[in-house]
Amino acid sequence: ALLHRYGFTEQDNPYDHVNIEMELVIKWSLSVISSRAFRGRLSLWRKLGYSGSISFCNGKDQYFEISNDGVPQIELLILLGIILLPEETYAKLDLAVAINQDLPGSTSPKFFHKTELPVFVPIEITNENSHTLLTKDVRMALLKLADIRESVYGTSSLEADEEKLRNCDCVTERKLYHSLV
């Protein structure tokens, strides 16, 4: 985030995180569902009141954050959950939101988690209960997104990057230094 926003980095920054741009989510989504299905599910996610963070650089690109301890932004978990819903479940949820159906225990549209039973249970997602969204499929999607994100950085190994960093001059090779960090 520091590199992206301000052009510098700090080694071993405990507050660092990885950005997963919406374009990467779209790329992954199109490998598992059609573009038409993705557009519908993205629309539903937005109708439920969710969005990604907005890019500091241009003010319009959306992205999601994953903290350095591996905790994904809740909005990303919810989007992945909606994308991965079975078609019948998605259709029921979309219809319920479209007709603004009052569901028991819900005062406003929130994410509806599909339980083992074929019913929707409205829950408000918080940092404390976001683990309920980490289904096996969502975890697999996060791993795929991490692989896609990592591929942006090139093909060298971590060991090769660490060696380059040791030999890099942070004054004369500022951009290389910060990108390696």
Short mmCIF file of N, CA and C in Angstrom, two decimals:
data_model
loop_
_atom_site.label_atom_id
_atom_site.label_comp_id
_atom_site.label_asym_id
_atom_site.label_seq_id
_atom_site.Cartn_x
_atom_site.Cartn_y
_atom_site.Cartn_z
N ALA A 1 0.83 -1.20 0.00
CA ALA A 1 0.00 0.00 0.00
C ALA A 1 0.87 1.25 0.00
N LEU A 2 1.96 1.24 0.78
CA LEU A 2 2.86 2.40 0.79
C LEU A 2 3.48 2.61 -0.59
N LEU A 3 3.92 1.53 -1.21
CA LEU A 3 4.50 1.63 -2.55
C LEU A 3 3.47 2.12 -3.54
N HIS A 4 2.29 1.55 -3.49
CA HIS A 4 1.22 1.90 -4.41
C HIS A 4 0.82 3.37 -4.27
N ARG A 5 0.65 3.82 -3.04
CA ARG A 5 0.14 5.17 -2.80
C ARG A 5 1.23 6.24 -2.76
N TYR A 6 2.39 5.91 -2.16
CA TYR A 6 3.37 6.96 -1.86
C TYR A 6 4.75 6.74 -2.46
N GLY A 7 4.98 5.57 -3.06
CA GLY A 7 6.24 5.34 -3.75
C GLY A 7 7.40 4.88 -2.88
N PHE A 8 7.15 4.42 -1.67
CA PHE A 8 8.22 3.88 -0.83
C PHE A 8 7.69 2.68 -0.05
N THR A 9 8.59 1.97 0.59
CA THR A 9 8.23 0.79 1.39
C THR A 9 9.03 0.79 2.68
N GLU A 10 8.63 -0.05 3.60
CA GLU A 10 9.38 -0.31 4.82
C GLU A 10 9.53 -1.82 4.94
N GLN A 11 10.75 -2.26 5.17
CA GLN A 11 10.95 -3.70 5.33
C GLN A 11 10.26 -4.18 6.60
N ASP A 12 9.68 -5.37 6.51
CA ASP A 12 9.01 -6.02 7.65
C ASP A 12 7.94 -5.14 8.27
N ASN A 13 7.20 -4.44 7.44
CA ASN A 13 6.12 -3.57 7.90
C ASN A 13 4.96 -4.42 8.41
N PRO A 14 4.65 -4.39 9.71
CA PRO A 14 3.58 -5.23 10.25
C PRO A 14 2.18 -4.79 9.80
N TYR A 15 2.08 -3.61 9.21
CA TYR A 15 0.79 -3.10 8.77
C TYR A 15 0.60 -3.20 7.26
N ASP A 16 1.52 -3.85 6.60
CA ASP A 16 1.45 -3.97 5.14
C ASP A 16 0.31 -4.90 4.75
N HIS A 17 -0.13 -4.79 3.52
CA HIS A 17 -1.17 -5.67 2.99
C HIS A 17 -1.01 -5.78 1.49
N VAL A 18 -1.74 -6.71 0.91
CA VAL A 18 -1.73 -6.95 -0.52
C VAL A 18 -3.05 -6.45 -1.09
N ASN A 19 -2.96 -5.73 -2.19
CA ASN A 19 -4.17 -5.30 -2.88
C ASN A 19 -4.55 -6.32 -3.94
N ILE A 20 -5.82 -6.68 -3.97
CA ILE A 20 -6.38 -7.53 -5.02
C ILE A 20 -7.34 -6.64 -5.81
N GLU A 21 -6.92 -6.25 -6.99
CA GLU A 21 -7.74 -5.35 -7.80
C GLU A 21 -8.98 -6.08 -8.32
N MET A 22 -10.03 -5.30 -8.55
CA MET A 22 -11.28 -5.88 -9.08
C MET A 22 -11.02 -6.59 -10.40
N GLU A 23 -10.07 -6.10 -11.20
CA GLU A 23 -9.75 -6.76 -12.47
C GLU A 23 -9.30 -8.20 -12.25
N LEU A 24 -8.56 -8.44 -11.15
CA LEU A 24 -8.12 -9.80 -10.85
C LEU A 24 -9.29 -10.68 -10.43
N VAL A 25 -10.22 -10.10 -9.68
CA VAL A 25 -11.43 -10.84 -9.28
C VAL A 25 -12.24 -11.19 -10.53
N ILE A 26 -12.35 -10.25 -11.44
CA ILE A 26 -13.08 -10.50 -12.69
C ILE A 26 -12.39 -11.61 -13.48
N LYS A 27 -11.06 -11.52 -13.60
CA LYS A 27 -10.31 -12.54 -14.35
C LYS A 27 -10.56 -13.92 -13.76
N TRP A 28 -10.46 -14.04 -12.43
CA TRP A 28 -10.71 -15.34 -11.80
C TRP A 28 -12.15 -15.77 -12.00
N SER A 29 -13.09 -14.85 -11.80
CA SER A 29 -14.52 -15.18 -11.92
C SER A 29 -14.86 -15.75 -13.27
N LEU A 30 -14.28 -15.17 -14.31
CA LEU A 30 -14.58 -15.63 -15.66
C LEU A 30 -14.01 -17.01 -15.96
N SER A 31 -13.18 -17.51 -15.05
CA SER A 31 -12.69 -18.88 -15.20
C SER A 31 -13.64 -19.88 -14.54
N VAL A 32 -14.61 -19.38 -13.73
CA VAL A 32 -15.53 -20.29 -13.05
C VAL A 32 -16.99 -20.07 -13.42
N ILE A 33 -17.36 -18.87 -13.88
CA ILE A 33 -18.73 -18.60 -14.32
C ILE A 33 -18.68 -17.74 -15.58
N SER A 34 -19.81 -17.65 -16.25
CA SER A 34 -19.87 -16.85 -17.48
C SER A 34 -19.83 -15.36 -17.15
N SER A 35 -19.52 -14.55 -18.15
CA SER A 35 -19.47 -13.10 -17.92
C SER A 35 -20.86 -12.57 -17.58
N ARG A 36 -21.89 -13.14 -18.16
CA ARG A 36 -23.26 -12.72 -17.84
C ARG A 36 -23.60 -13.04 -16.38
N ALA A 37 -23.23 -14.24 -15.95
CA ALA A 37 -23.49 -14.63 -14.56
C ALA A 37 -22.69 -13.74 -13.61
N PHE A 38 -21.45 -13.43 -13.98
CA PHE A 38 -20.64 -12.56 -13.12
C PHE A 38 -21.27 -11.18 -13.00
N ARG A 39 -21.70 -10.61 -14.10
CA ARG A 39 -22.32 -9.28 -14.05
C ARG A 39 -23.54 -9.28 -13.14
N GLY A 40 -24.35 -10.32 -13.20
CA GLY A 40 -25.53 -10.41 -12.33
C GLY A 40 -25.14 -10.51 -10.87
N ARG A 41 -24.15 -11.31 -10.56
CA ARG A 41 -23.73 -11.50 -9.18
C ARG A 41 -23.04 -10.25 -8.63
N LEU A 42 -22.28 -9.57 -9.48
CA LEU A 42 -21.66 -8.31 -9.08
C LEU A 42 -22.75 -7.27 -8.81
N SER A 43 -23.76 -7.25 -9.63
CA SER A 43 -24.88 -6.32 -9.44
C SER A 43 -25.59 -6.61 -8.12
N LEU A 44 -25.81 -7.88 -7.80
CA LEU A 44 -26.44 -8.26 -6.54
C LEU A 44 -25.58 -7.80 -5.36
N TRP A 45 -24.29 -8.03 -5.44
CA TRP A 45 -23.37 -7.60 -4.38
C TRP A 45 -23.48 -6.10 -4.15
N ARG A 46 -23.56 -5.34 -5.23
CA ARG A 46 -23.69 -3.89 -5.11
C ARG A 46 -25.06 -3.49 -4.55
N LYS A 47 -26.12 -4.21 -4.97
CA LYS A 47 -27.45 -3.93 -4.43
C LYS A 47 -27.50 -4.15 -2.92
N LEU A 48 -26.69 -5.08 -2.44
CA LEU A 48 -26.63 -5.36 -1.01
C LEU A 48 -25.82 -4.30 -0.26
N GLY A 49 -25.28 -3.34 -1.00
CA GLY A 49 -24.59 -2.21 -0.38
C GLY A 49 -23.09 -2.37 -0.23
N TYR A 50 -22.48 -3.27 -0.97
CA TYR A 50 -21.05 -3.50 -0.84
C TYR A 50 -20.28 -2.89 -2.01
N SER A 51 -19.02 -2.57 -1.75
CA SER A 51 -18.09 -2.13 -2.79
C SER A 51 -16.68 -2.36 -2.27
N GLY A 52 -15.74 -2.30 -3.18
CA GLY A 52 -14.34 -2.40 -2.79
C GLY A 52 -13.83 -1.04 -2.39
N SER A 53 -12.58 -0.99 -1.95
CA SER A 53 -11.94 0.29 -1.68
C SER A 53 -11.66 0.96 -3.02
N ILE A 54 -11.62 2.27 -3.01
CA ILE A 54 -11.39 3.02 -4.24
C ILE A 54 -9.92 3.44 -4.30
N SER A 55 -9.32 3.28 -5.48
CA SER A 55 -7.91 3.59 -5.66
C SER A 55 -7.61 5.05 -5.34
N PHE A 56 -6.58 5.25 -4.57
CA PHE A 56 -6.11 6.58 -4.19
C PHE A 56 -5.59 7.31 -5.42
N CYS A 57 -5.02 6.57 -6.39
CA CYS A 57 -4.39 7.19 -7.55
C CYS A 57 -5.37 7.82 -8.52
N ASN A 58 -6.43 7.08 -8.88
CA ASN A 58 -7.33 7.65 -9.88
C ASN A 58 -8.76 7.83 -9.39
N GLY A 59 -9.06 7.35 -8.20
CA GLY A 59 -10.37 7.59 -7.62
C GLY A 59 -11.51 6.77 -8.20
N LYS A 60 -11.20 5.79 -9.07
CA LYS A 60 -12.30 4.99 -9.63
C LYS A 60 -12.05 3.49 -9.65
N ASP A 61 -10.81 3.04 -9.66
CA ASP A 61 -10.54 1.60 -9.66
C ASP A 61 -10.78 1.03 -8.27
N GLN A 62 -11.49 -0.12 -8.23
CA GLN A 62 -11.77 -0.77 -6.95
C GLN A 62 -10.74 -1.87 -6.68
N TYR A 63 -10.45 -2.06 -5.40
CA TYR A 63 -9.56 -3.12 -4.99
C TYR A 63 -9.97 -3.59 -3.59
N PHE A 64 -9.42 -4.72 -3.20
CA PHE A 64 -9.66 -5.30 -1.88
C PHE A 64 -8.31 -5.51 -1.22
N GLU A 65 -8.29 -5.48 0.09
CA GLU A 65 -7.05 -5.66 0.83
C GLU A 65 -7.03 -6.99 1.56
N ILE A 66 -5.84 -7.59 1.59
CA ILE A 66 -5.59 -8.76 2.42
C ILE A 66 -4.44 -8.36 3.32
N SER A 67 -4.67 -8.40 4.63
CA SER A 67 -3.65 -7.95 5.59
C SER A 67 -2.45 -8.88 5.55
N ASN A 68 -1.34 -8.42 6.12
CA ASN A 68 -0.13 -9.24 6.09
C ASN A 68 -0.26 -10.52 6.91
N ASP A 69 -1.29 -10.59 7.77
CA ASP A 69 -1.53 -11.85 8.49
C ASP A 69 -2.59 -12.71 7.80
N GLY A 70 -2.93 -12.35 6.55
CA GLY A 70 -3.78 -13.19 5.73
C GLY A 70 -5.27 -12.96 5.86
N VAL A 71 -5.70 -11.89 6.50
CA VAL A 71 -7.13 -11.64 6.69
C VAL A 71 -7.66 -10.81 5.52
N PRO A 72 -8.57 -11.39 4.72
CA PRO A 72 -9.12 -10.65 3.58
C PRO A 72 -10.20 -9.66 4.01
N GLN A 73 -10.33 -8.62 3.23
CA GLN A 73 -11.38 -7.63 3.44
C GLN A 73 -12.74 -8.32 3.33
N ILE A 74 -13.64 -8.00 4.25
CA ILE A 74 -14.96 -8.65 4.30
C ILE A 74 -15.70 -8.53 2.97
N GLU A 75 -15.63 -7.38 2.35
CA GLU A 75 -16.32 -7.17 1.07
C GLU A 75 -15.87 -8.16 0.01
N LEU A 76 -14.59 -8.52 0.03
CA LEU A 76 -14.08 -9.53 -0.92
C LEU A 76 -14.67 -10.89 -0.60
N LEU A 77 -14.70 -11.25 0.68
CA LEU A 77 -15.27 -12.54 1.07
C LEU A 77 -16.73 -12.65 0.64
N ILE A 78 -17.48 -11.58 0.82
CA ILE A 78 -18.89 -11.58 0.45
C ILE A 78 -19.05 -11.71 -1.06
N LEU A 79 -18.25 -10.96 -1.82
CA LEU A 79 -18.32 -11.05 -3.28
C LEU A 79 -17.99 -12.46 -3.74
N LEU A 80 -16.94 -13.05 -3.21
CA LEU A 80 -16.58 -14.42 -3.60
C LEU A 80 -17.69 -15.40 -3.22
N GLY A 81 -18.27 -15.21 -2.05
CA GLY A 81 -19.38 -16.07 -1.64
C GLY A 81 -20.55 -16.00 -2.59
N ILE A 82 -20.89 -14.80 -3.03
CA ILE A 82 -22.00 -14.63 -3.98
C ILE A 82 -21.65 -15.24 -5.32
N ILE A 83 -20.42 -15.04 -5.78
CA ILE A 83 -20.00 -15.61 -7.06
C ILE A 83 -20.08 -17.13 -7.02
N LEU A 84 -19.76 -17.71 -5.89
CA LEU A 84 -19.70 -19.17 -5.78
C LEU A 84 -21.01 -19.83 -5.37
N LEU A 85 -22.05 -19.04 -5.13
CA LEU A 85 -23.34 -19.64 -4.79
C LEU A 85 -23.84 -20.54 -5.92
N PRO A 86 -24.45 -21.65 -5.60
CA PRO A 86 -25.10 -22.46 -6.64
C PRO A 86 -26.17 -21.61 -7.33
N GLU A 87 -26.42 -21.89 -8.58
CA GLU A 87 -27.34 -21.08 -9.39
C GLU A 87 -28.71 -20.93 -8.73
N GLU A 88 -29.26 -22.01 -8.22
CA GLU A 88 -30.60 -21.95 -7.60
C GLU A 88 -30.59 -21.04 -6.36
N THR A 89 -29.55 -21.16 -5.57
CA THR A 89 -29.44 -20.33 -4.37
C THR A 89 -29.28 -18.86 -4.75
N TYR A 90 -28.42 -18.62 -5.73
CA TYR A 90 -28.24 -17.24 -6.21
C TYR A 90 -29.56 -16.67 -6.72
N ALA A 91 -30.30 -17.44 -7.49
CA ALA A 91 -31.57 -16.96 -8.05
C ALA A 91 -32.56 -16.60 -6.94
N LYS A 92 -32.63 -17.42 -5.90
CA LYS A 92 -33.53 -17.12 -4.79
C LYS A 92 -33.11 -15.85 -4.06
N LEU A 93 -31.82 -15.70 -3.83
CA LEU A 93 -31.33 -14.51 -3.15
C LEU A 93 -31.56 -13.27 -4.00
N ASP A 94 -31.28 -13.38 -5.27
CA ASP A 94 -31.48 -12.24 -6.18
C ASP A 94 -32.95 -11.83 -6.21
N LEU A 95 -33.84 -12.80 -6.26
CA LEU A 95 -35.28 -12.50 -6.26
C LEU A 95 -35.69 -11.85 -4.94
N ALA A 96 -35.20 -12.38 -3.82
CA ALA A 96 -35.55 -11.81 -2.52
C ALA A 96 -35.10 -10.35 -2.42
N VAL A 97 -33.93 -10.06 -2.92
CA VAL A 97 -33.42 -8.68 -2.89
C VAL A 97 -34.21 -7.82 -3.88
N ALA A 98 -34.52 -8.36 -5.05
CA ALA A 98 -35.22 -7.60 -6.07
C ALA A 98 -36.61 -7.17 -5.62
N ILE A 99 -37.30 -8.04 -4.90
CA ILE A 99 -38.65 -7.66 -4.45
C ILE A 99 -38.63 -7.08 -3.05
N ASN A 100 -37.38 -6.87 -2.54
CA ASN A 100 -37.20 -6.28 -1.21
C ASN A 100 -37.99 -7.04 -0.16
N GLN A 101 -37.92 -8.33 -0.25
CA GLN A 101 -38.65 -9.20 0.66
C GLN A 101 -38.10 -9.06 2.07
N ASP A 102 -38.99 -8.90 3.04
CA ASP A 102 -38.57 -8.86 4.44
C ASP A 102 -38.30 -10.28 4.89
N LEU A 103 -37.07 -10.51 5.32
CA LEU A 103 -36.71 -11.82 5.81
C LEU A 103 -36.63 -11.77 7.33
N PRO A 104 -37.02 -12.81 8.01
CA PRO A 104 -37.04 -12.80 9.49
C PRO A 104 -35.70 -12.37 10.07
N GLY A 105 -35.75 -11.44 11.02
CA GLY A 105 -34.55 -11.01 11.70
C GLY A 105 -33.72 -10.01 10.94
N SER A 106 -34.17 -9.57 9.79
CA SER A 106 -33.39 -8.65 8.99
C SER A 106 -34.12 -7.33 8.84
N THR A 107 -33.45 -6.25 9.18
CA THR A 107 -34.06 -4.93 9.03
C THR A 107 -33.60 -4.25 7.76
N SER A 108 -32.52 -4.70 7.19
CA SER A 108 -32.05 -4.15 5.92
C SER A 108 -31.31 -5.24 5.18
N PRO A 109 -31.14 -5.07 3.86
CA PRO A 109 -30.45 -6.13 3.12
C PRO A 109 -29.02 -6.31 3.62
N LYS A 110 -28.66 -7.50 3.93
CA LYS A 110 -27.31 -7.87 4.31
C LYS A 110 -26.94 -9.08 3.47
N PHE A 111 -25.83 -9.68 3.73
CA PHE A 111 -25.48 -10.90 3.03
C PHE A 111 -26.25 -12.06 3.63
N PHE A 112 -26.72 -12.96 2.79
CA PHE A 112 -27.47 -14.11 3.25
C PHE A 112 -26.62 -15.34 3.04
N HIS A 113 -26.19 -15.92 4.12
CA HIS A 113 -25.30 -17.07 4.06
C HIS A 113 -26.11 -18.34 3.85
N LYS A 114 -25.75 -19.14 2.87
CA LYS A 114 -26.44 -20.39 2.62
C LYS A 114 -25.95 -21.42 3.64
N THR A 115 -26.84 -21.91 4.43
CA THR A 115 -26.48 -22.92 5.42
C THR A 115 -26.60 -24.29 4.78
N GLU A 116 -26.43 -25.31 5.58
CA GLU A 116 -26.57 -26.68 5.07
C GLU A 116 -28.01 -26.94 4.63
N LEU A 117 -28.94 -26.24 5.25
CA LEU A 117 -30.34 -26.38 4.86
C LEU A 117 -30.63 -25.49 3.66
N PRO A 118 -31.61 -25.81 2.85
CA PRO A 118 -31.88 -24.99 1.67
C PRO A 118 -32.68 -23.73 2.03
N VAL A 119 -32.22 -22.99 3.02
CA VAL A 119 -32.87 -21.75 3.42
C VAL A 119 -31.81 -20.67 3.56
N PHE A 120 -32.23 -19.45 3.56
CA PHE A 120 -31.30 -18.34 3.76
C PHE A 120 -31.41 -17.88 5.20
N VAL A 121 -30.28 -17.69 5.81
CA VAL A 121 -30.25 -17.18 7.17
C VAL A 121 -29.59 -15.81 7.10
N PRO A 122 -30.35 -14.74 7.39
CA PRO A 122 -29.72 -13.42 7.32
C PRO A 122 -28.76 -13.22 8.48
N ILE A 123 -27.56 -12.79 8.16
CA ILE A 123 -26.59 -12.49 9.20
C ILE A 123 -25.89 -11.19 8.84
N GLU A 124 -25.56 -10.44 9.84
CA GLU A 124 -24.76 -9.24 9.61
C GLU A 124 -23.31 -9.64 9.77
N ILE A 125 -22.52 -9.37 8.75
CA ILE A 125 -21.13 -9.77 8.76
C ILE A 125 -20.29 -8.71 9.46
N THR A 126 -19.49 -9.15 10.42
CA THR A 126 -18.57 -8.27 11.14
C THR A 126 -17.19 -8.91 11.11
N ASN A 127 -16.18 -8.18 11.57
CA ASN A 127 -14.84 -8.75 11.64
C ASN A 127 -14.81 -9.99 12.54
N GLU A 128 -15.65 -10.01 13.56
CA GLU A 128 -15.65 -11.11 14.51
C GLU A 128 -16.25 -12.40 13.92
N ASN A 129 -17.21 -12.27 13.01
CA ASN A 129 -17.82 -13.49 12.46
C ASN A 129 -17.54 -13.70 10.98
N SER A 130 -16.60 -12.96 10.42
CA SER A 130 -16.30 -13.09 9.00
C SER A 130 -15.77 -14.48 8.65
N HIS A 131 -15.25 -15.22 9.62
CA HIS A 131 -14.76 -16.58 9.37
C HIS A 131 -15.88 -17.49 8.84
N THR A 132 -17.14 -17.15 9.10
CA THR A 132 -18.25 -17.97 8.59
C THR A 132 -18.30 -17.94 7.06
N LEU A 133 -17.69 -16.93 6.46
CA LEU A 133 -17.67 -16.82 5.00
C LEU A 133 -16.53 -17.61 4.37
N LEU A 134 -15.61 -18.09 5.18
CA LEU A 134 -14.43 -18.79 4.66
C LEU A 134 -14.73 -20.26 4.41
N THR A 135 -15.62 -20.50 3.48
CA THR A 135 -15.92 -21.87 3.09
C THR A 135 -14.72 -22.43 2.32
N LYS A 136 -14.73 -23.71 2.08
CA LYS A 136 -13.65 -24.34 1.31
C LYS A 136 -13.52 -23.68 -0.06
N ASP A 137 -14.64 -23.44 -0.73
CA ASP A 137 -14.60 -22.84 -2.06
C ASP A 137 -14.07 -21.41 -2.03
N VAL A 138 -14.45 -20.65 -1.02
CA VAL A 138 -13.95 -19.27 -0.91
C VAL A 138 -12.45 -19.28 -0.62
N ARG A 139 -12.00 -20.20 0.23
CA ARG A 139 -10.56 -20.31 0.49
C ARG A 139 -9.79 -20.67 -0.78
N MET A 140 -10.35 -21.57 -1.56
CA MET A 140 -9.71 -21.93 -2.83
C MET A 140 -9.68 -20.74 -3.79
N ALA A 141 -10.76 -19.97 -3.81
CA ALA A 141 -10.80 -18.77 -4.66
C ALA A 141 -9.74 -17.77 -4.21
N LEU A 142 -9.58 -17.59 -2.91
CA LEU A 142 -8.55 -16.68 -2.39
C LEU A 142 -7.16 -17.14 -2.81
N LEU A 143 -6.91 -18.44 -2.77
CA LEU A 143 -5.61 -18.96 -3.20
C LEU A 143 -5.38 -18.68 -4.69
N LYS A 144 -6.41 -18.87 -5.49
CA LYS A 144 -6.30 -18.59 -6.93
C LYS A 144 -6.02 -17.11 -7.16
N LEU A 145 -6.73 -16.24 -6.43
CA LEU A 145 -6.51 -14.80 -6.56
C LEU A 145 -5.08 -14.44 -6.14
N ALA A 146 -4.58 -15.06 -5.09
CA ALA A 146 -3.20 -14.80 -4.66
C ALA A 146 -2.21 -15.24 -5.74
N ASP A 147 -2.48 -16.38 -6.39
CA ASP A 147 -1.62 -16.84 -7.48
C ASP A 147 -1.64 -15.86 -8.65
N ILE A 148 -2.84 -15.38 -8.99
CA ILE A 148 -2.95 -14.41 -10.09
C ILE A 148 -2.21 -13.13 -9.73
N ARG A 149 -2.38 -12.68 -8.49
CA ARG A 149 -1.71 -11.46 -8.04
C ARG A 149 -0.20 -11.63 -8.05
N GLU A 150 0.27 -12.77 -7.58
CA GLU A 150 1.72 -13.01 -7.55
C GLU A 150 2.31 -13.06 -8.95
N SER A 151 1.54 -13.56 -9.92
CA SER A 151 2.05 -13.65 -11.30
C SER A 151 2.35 -12.28 -11.89
N VAL A 152 1.75 -11.22 -11.35
CA VAL A 152 2.00 -9.86 -11.82
C VAL A 152 3.45 -9.46 -11.53
N TYR A 153 4.06 -10.05 -10.51
CA TYR A 153 5.39 -9.65 -10.08
C TYR A 153 6.52 -10.31 -10.87
N GLY A 154 6.21 -11.17 -11.78
CA GLY A 154 7.27 -11.81 -12.56
C GLY A 154 7.51 -13.23 -12.13
N THR A 155 8.57 -13.80 -12.68
CA THR A 155 8.79 -15.23 -12.50
C THR A 155 9.93 -15.57 -11.56
N SER A 156 10.64 -14.59 -11.03
CA SER A 156 11.77 -14.93 -10.17
C SER A 156 11.28 -15.48 -8.83
N SER A 157 12.13 -16.26 -8.22
CA SER A 157 11.78 -16.88 -6.93
C SER A 157 12.00 -15.89 -5.79
N LEU A 158 11.47 -16.21 -4.64
CA LEU A 158 11.68 -15.39 -3.45
C LEU A 158 13.17 -15.30 -3.14
N GLU A 159 13.87 -16.42 -3.26
CA GLU A 159 15.31 -16.43 -2.98
C GLU A 159 16.05 -15.51 -3.94
N ALA A 160 15.67 -15.52 -5.22
CA ALA A 160 16.31 -14.65 -6.21
C ALA A 160 16.03 -13.18 -5.89
N ASP A 161 14.80 -12.88 -5.49
CA ASP A 161 14.46 -11.49 -5.11
C ASP A 161 15.22 -11.05 -3.86
N GLU A 162 15.36 -11.95 -2.88
CA GLU A 162 16.12 -11.62 -1.68
C GLU A 162 17.58 -11.34 -2.01
N GLU A 163 18.15 -12.13 -2.92
CA GLU A 163 19.54 -11.91 -3.35
C GLU A 163 19.66 -10.56 -4.07
N LYS A 164 18.73 -10.25 -4.96
CA LYS A 164 18.74 -8.95 -5.65
C LYS A 164 18.64 -7.81 -4.64
N LEU A 165 17.81 -7.98 -3.62
CA LEU A 165 17.64 -6.94 -2.60
C LEU A 165 18.94 -6.70 -1.83
N ARG A 166 19.64 -7.78 -1.50
CA ARG A 166 20.91 -7.64 -0.77
C ARG A 166 21.94 -6.87 -1.61
N ASN A 167 21.89 -7.02 -2.92
CA ASN A 167 22.87 -6.39 -3.81
C ASN A 167 22.39 -5.06 -4.39
N CYS A 168 21.22 -4.64 -4.01
CA CYS A 168 20.61 -3.44 -4.58
C CYS A 168 21.01 -2.21 -3.75
N ASP A 169 21.29 -1.12 -4.45
CA ASP A 169 21.60 0.16 -3.79
C ASP A 169 20.30 0.95 -3.67
N CYS A 170 19.85 1.16 -2.43
CA CYS A 170 18.56 1.82 -2.22
C CYS A 170 18.57 3.29 -2.64
N VAL A 171 19.74 3.88 -2.85
CA VAL A 171 19.81 5.28 -3.27
C VAL A 171 19.78 5.39 -4.79
N THR A 172 20.65 4.65 -5.46
CA THR A 172 20.74 4.78 -6.92
C THR A 172 19.72 3.93 -7.66
N GLU A 173 19.22 2.88 -7.01
CA GLU A 173 18.22 2.00 -7.63
C GLU A 173 16.94 2.01 -6.79
N ARG A 174 16.45 3.20 -6.53
CA ARG A 174 15.32 3.40 -5.60
C ARG A 174 14.09 2.58 -5.98
N LYS A 175 13.67 2.65 -7.24
CA LYS A 175 12.45 1.94 -7.66
C LYS A 175 12.63 0.42 -7.56
N LEU A 176 13.79 -0.07 -7.98
CA LEU A 176 14.05 -1.51 -7.87
C LEU A 176 14.07 -1.93 -6.40
N TYR A 177 14.73 -1.15 -5.57
CA TYR A 177 14.80 -1.45 -4.15
C TYR A 177 13.40 -1.59 -3.54
N HIS A 178 12.57 -0.58 -3.75
CA HIS A 178 11.22 -0.60 -3.15
C HIS A 178 10.34 -1.70 -3.74
N SER A 179 10.49 -1.98 -5.01
CA SER A 179 9.68 -3.07 -5.58
C SER A 179 10.12 -4.41 -5.04
N LEU A 180 11.43 -4.58 -4.79
CA LEU A 180 11.92 -5.83 -4.20
C LEU A 180 11.48 -5.98 -2.76
N VAL A 181 11.47 -4.87 -2.01
CA VAL A 181 11.00 -4.93 -0.62
C VAL A 181 9.55 -5.38 -0.62
#
